Amino acid sequence: MSIGRPPSTTRDEIEAVALALFAERGFEATTVEDVAGAVGIGRRTLFRYFASKNDILWGDFDWVMERLREALAEGDELPLMEALRRGVVESNRYPDGQLPGLRTRMALITGTPALEAHSTLRYAAWRSVVAEWAGGRLGLPTDDLVPQTLAHASLGAAMAAFRRWVDHPDEDVSDLLDKSFRRLATGFAEP
Amino acid sequence: MSIGRPPSTTRDEIEAVALALFAERGFEATTVEDVAGAVGIGRRTLFRYFASKNDILWGDFDWVMERLREALAEGDELPLMEALRRGVVESNRYPDGQLPGLRTRMALITGTPALEAHSTLRYAAWRSVVAEWAGGRLGLPTDDLVPQTLAHASLGAAMAAFRRWVDHPDEDVSDLLDKSFRRLATGFAEP
DNA sequence: GACATTTTTGACACCGAGTGCTATAAGTCC
DNA sequence: GGACTTATAGCACTCGGTGTCAAAAATGTC
């Protein structure tokens, strides 16, 4: 196949092993060396697959954003806030099989201060997808206050929904997201 | 006065020295030892005044929240979103003399990934003030989706305004906050 | 099969943030 | 002066993260 020494593992494998350890012992109580040892690689090698311990939990976030971008583009004919709501809801639909893993991940993120803090950096990219889309639709520059506020507020709405979902497993993510964005669209008046 | 060895410095002094160093050399390039040395105390001692390097920049945040709580309570007779907007705007009014310092601080926070991430943790408390107030007004539990979404979205609106202010020094903070929250109240329709 | 080339690996040394522990400094009170 | 109280600073340690470099493991060529 390709030239050179073949990689001895994959991002996915490390992620899976790490997720299991984190869920079992806790994020802080698990050292990077523990994870590397469990995967069977050196600590230094793990840091070539992931930029930081925090980043291990954020698998393929680029893909999520690409999905969001496409989902937003589909609502071209709809009013702004309706397109936004549908875009966010649709881009966050997952097959039932993936939900438990997603929940574990989100529970770790929302329950670990270091991860919660780190998530801000990842979400910055998400916000800029929304801001660019909104700017385009409104004929405003991306850095204008309106698209920026909308992007920040949207992220807030999505986070509130996800957090609620983590704490209330019986409720439905898509439904929570939908409700959250409906409120946003009415300016928090009764719907 | 009080019994025991007197403290050799104060939080305010450390904060002032640190802010100057951070602004001059950058946050990452300044070590805790640099700050401690400049203040004339040991590294270990600095960590008794502040829980972490990140926390040095967040002086008296409890006071900000208390102010927000009071400002929100004052809008009892107003409609929800108007009370919210006024509360946030009023609790963020500063005398002109304090604005440059505030801007330096906000510029460091929004421009340094580690600080930006850390701010999330501080803002969680701010959000819960809003969520509790909103829950009370709406007759809903604090952890209900509506107050939570409102709190997250409010924080988003405030952050968008502050960030805009940092990048555009000529604009007025109060005015930006006001505009931001007006958009939120109309569900992002034309005002 | 020996050899050059390419890529990944992992060991080592190092830095900075943060913590537990402890002896000591610097006050007050009697 | 001595008992007591509180703050300080030094030390050793853990952990996350990085730079460097020799060795490992594959491919292709003669």
mmCIF file of C-alpha atoms in Angstrom, chain B residues 100-190:
data_model
loop_
_atom_site.group_PDB
_atom_site.id
_atom_site.type_symbol
_atom_site.label_atom_id
_atom_site.label_comp_id
_atom_site.label_asym_id
_atom_site.label_seq_id
_atom_site.Cartn_x
_atom_site.Cartn_y
_atom_site.Cartn_z
ATOM 1 C CA PRO B 100 -10.011 50.986 29.290
ATOM 2 C CA GLY B 101 -9.130 48.455 31.960
ATOM 3 C CA LEU B 102 -12.263 46.496 31.200
ATOM 4 C CA ARG B 103 -11.423 46.485 27.529
ATOM 5 C CA THR B 104 -7.875 45.261 28.119
ATOM 6 C CA ARG B 105 -9.268 42.497 30.240
ATOM 7 C CA MET B 106 -11.934 41.529 27.712
ATOM 8 C CA ALA B 107 -9.424 41.692 24.873
ATOM 9 C CA LEU B 108 -7.152 39.283 26.720
ATOM 10 C CA ILE B 109 -10.017 36.974 27.509
ATOM 11 C CA THR B 110 -11.462 36.888 24.018
ATOM 12 C CA GLY B 111 -8.038 36.710 22.424
ATOM 13 C CA THR B 112 -6.527 33.925 24.502
ATOM 14 C CA PRO B 113 -7.959 30.466 23.906
ATOM 15 C CA ALA B 114 -7.211 29.238 27.423
ATOM 16 C CA LEU B 115 -8.963 32.230 28.939
ATOM 17 C CA GLU B 116 -11.853 32.137 26.547
ATOM 18 C CA ALA B 117 -12.414 28.529 27.463
ATOM 19 C CA HIS B 118 -12.120 29.212 31.149
ATOM 20 C CA SER B 119 -14.655 32.004 30.958
ATOM 21 C CA THR B 120 -17.355 29.427 30.305
ATOM 22 C CA LEU B 121 -17.030 28.263 33.873
ATOM 23 C CA ARG B 122 -17.437 31.740 35.252
ATOM 24 C CA TYR B 123 -20.378 32.445 33.005
ATOM 25 C CA ALA B 124 -22.180 29.366 34.249
ATOM 26 C CA ALA B 125 -22.906 31.280 37.416
ATOM 27 C CA TRP B 126 -24.136 34.254 35.424
ATOM 28 C CA ARG B 127 -26.469 31.996 33.478
ATOM 29 C CA SER B 128 -27.903 30.503 36.600
ATOM 30 C CA VAL B 129 -28.751 33.962 37.917
ATOM 31 C CA VAL B 130 -30.743 34.593 34.741
ATOM 32 C CA ALA B 131 -32.310 31.148 34.759
ATOM 33 C CA GLU B 132 -33.442 31.492 38.366
ATOM 34 C CA TRP B 133 -34.879 34.901 37.789
ATOM 35 C CA ALA B 134 -36.653 33.822 34.597
ATOM 36 C CA GLY B 135 -37.947 30.665 36.215
ATOM 37 C CA GLY B 136 -39.378 32.730 39.045
ATOM 38 C CA ARG B 137 -41.109 35.131 36.699
ATOM 39 C CA LEU B 138 -42.536 32.427 34.480
ATOM 40 C CA GLY B 139 -43.537 30.113 37.287
ATOM 41 C CA LEU B 140 -41.282 27.376 35.937
ATOM 42 C CA PRO B 141 -38.579 25.345 37.638
ATOM 43 C CA THR B 142 -35.073 26.678 37.076
ATOM 44 C CA ASP B 143 -34.026 23.588 35.174
ATOM 45 C CA ASP B 144 -36.949 23.778 32.757
ATOM 46 C CA LEU B 145 -35.980 24.118 29.125
ATOM 47 C CA VAL B 146 -37.406 27.622 28.749
ATOM 48 C CA PRO B 147 -35.483 29.466 31.483
ATOM 49 C CA GLN B 148 -32.385 27.471 30.596
ATOM 50 C CA THR B 149 -32.633 28.354 26.938
ATOM 51 C CA LEU B 150 -33.255 31.969 27.803
ATOM 52 C CA ALA B 151 -30.232 32.013 30.096
ATOM 53 C CA HIS B 152 -27.960 30.428 27.495
ATOM 54 C CA ALA B 153 -29.258 32.704 24.764
ATOM 55 C CA SER B 154 -28.855 35.764 26.988
ATOM 56 C CA LEU B 155 -25.275 34.918 27.716
ATOM 57 C CA GLY B 156 -24.744 34.481 24.012
ATOM 58 C CA ALA B 157 -26.222 37.883 23.283
ATOM 59 C CA ALA B 158 -24.081 39.526 25.937
ATOM 60 C CA MET B 159 -20.942 37.827 24.668
ATOM 61 C CA ALA B 160 -21.632 38.847 21.105
ATOM 62 C CA ALA B 161 -21.989 42.447 22.247
ATOM 63 C CA PHE B 162 -18.813 42.413 24.296
ATOM 64 C CA ARG B 163 -16.823 40.782 21.564
ATOM 65 C CA ARG B 164 -18.033 43.341 19.091
ATOM 66 C CA TRP B 165 -17.024 46.063 21.521
ATOM 67 C CA VAL B 166 -13.528 44.670 21.875
ATOM 68 C CA ASP B 167 -13.075 44.602 18.119
ATOM 69 C CA HIS B 168 -14.691 48.008 17.550
ATOM 70 C CA PRO B 169 -13.481 50.379 20.260
ATOM 71 C CA ASP B 170 -15.464 53.313 18.910
ATOM 72 C CA GLU B 171 -18.817 51.672 19.564
ATOM 73 C CA ASP B 172 -20.623 51.922 22.891
ATOM 74 C CA VAL B 173 -20.936 48.845 25.118
ATOM 75 C CA SER B 174 -24.300 49.738 26.579
ATOM 76 C CA ASP B 175 -25.630 50.480 23.150
ATOM 77 C CA LEU B 176 -24.363 47.191 21.753
ATOM 78 C CA LEU B 177 -25.851 45.255 24.654
ATOM 79 C CA ASP B 178 -29.138 47.060 24.180
ATOM 80 C CA LYS B 179 -29.269 46.268 20.473
ATOM 81 C CA SER B 180 -28.285 42.700 21.031
ATOM 82 C CA PHE B 181 -31.045 42.083 23.556
ATOM 83 C CA ARG B 182 -33.617 43.884 21.450
ATOM 84 C CA ARG B 183 -32.929 41.422 18.662
ATOM 85 C CA LEU B 184 -33.266 38.567 21.061
ATOM 86 C CA ALA B 185 -36.631 39.913 22.202
ATOM 87 C CA THR B 186 -38.029 40.130 18.684
ATOM 88 C CA GLY B 187 -36.909 36.638 17.775
ATOM 89 C CA PHE B 188 -34.459 38.199 15.316
ATOM 90 C CA ALA B 189 -37.114 39.849 13.229
ATOM 91 C CA GLU B 190 -36.522 43.410 12.058
#
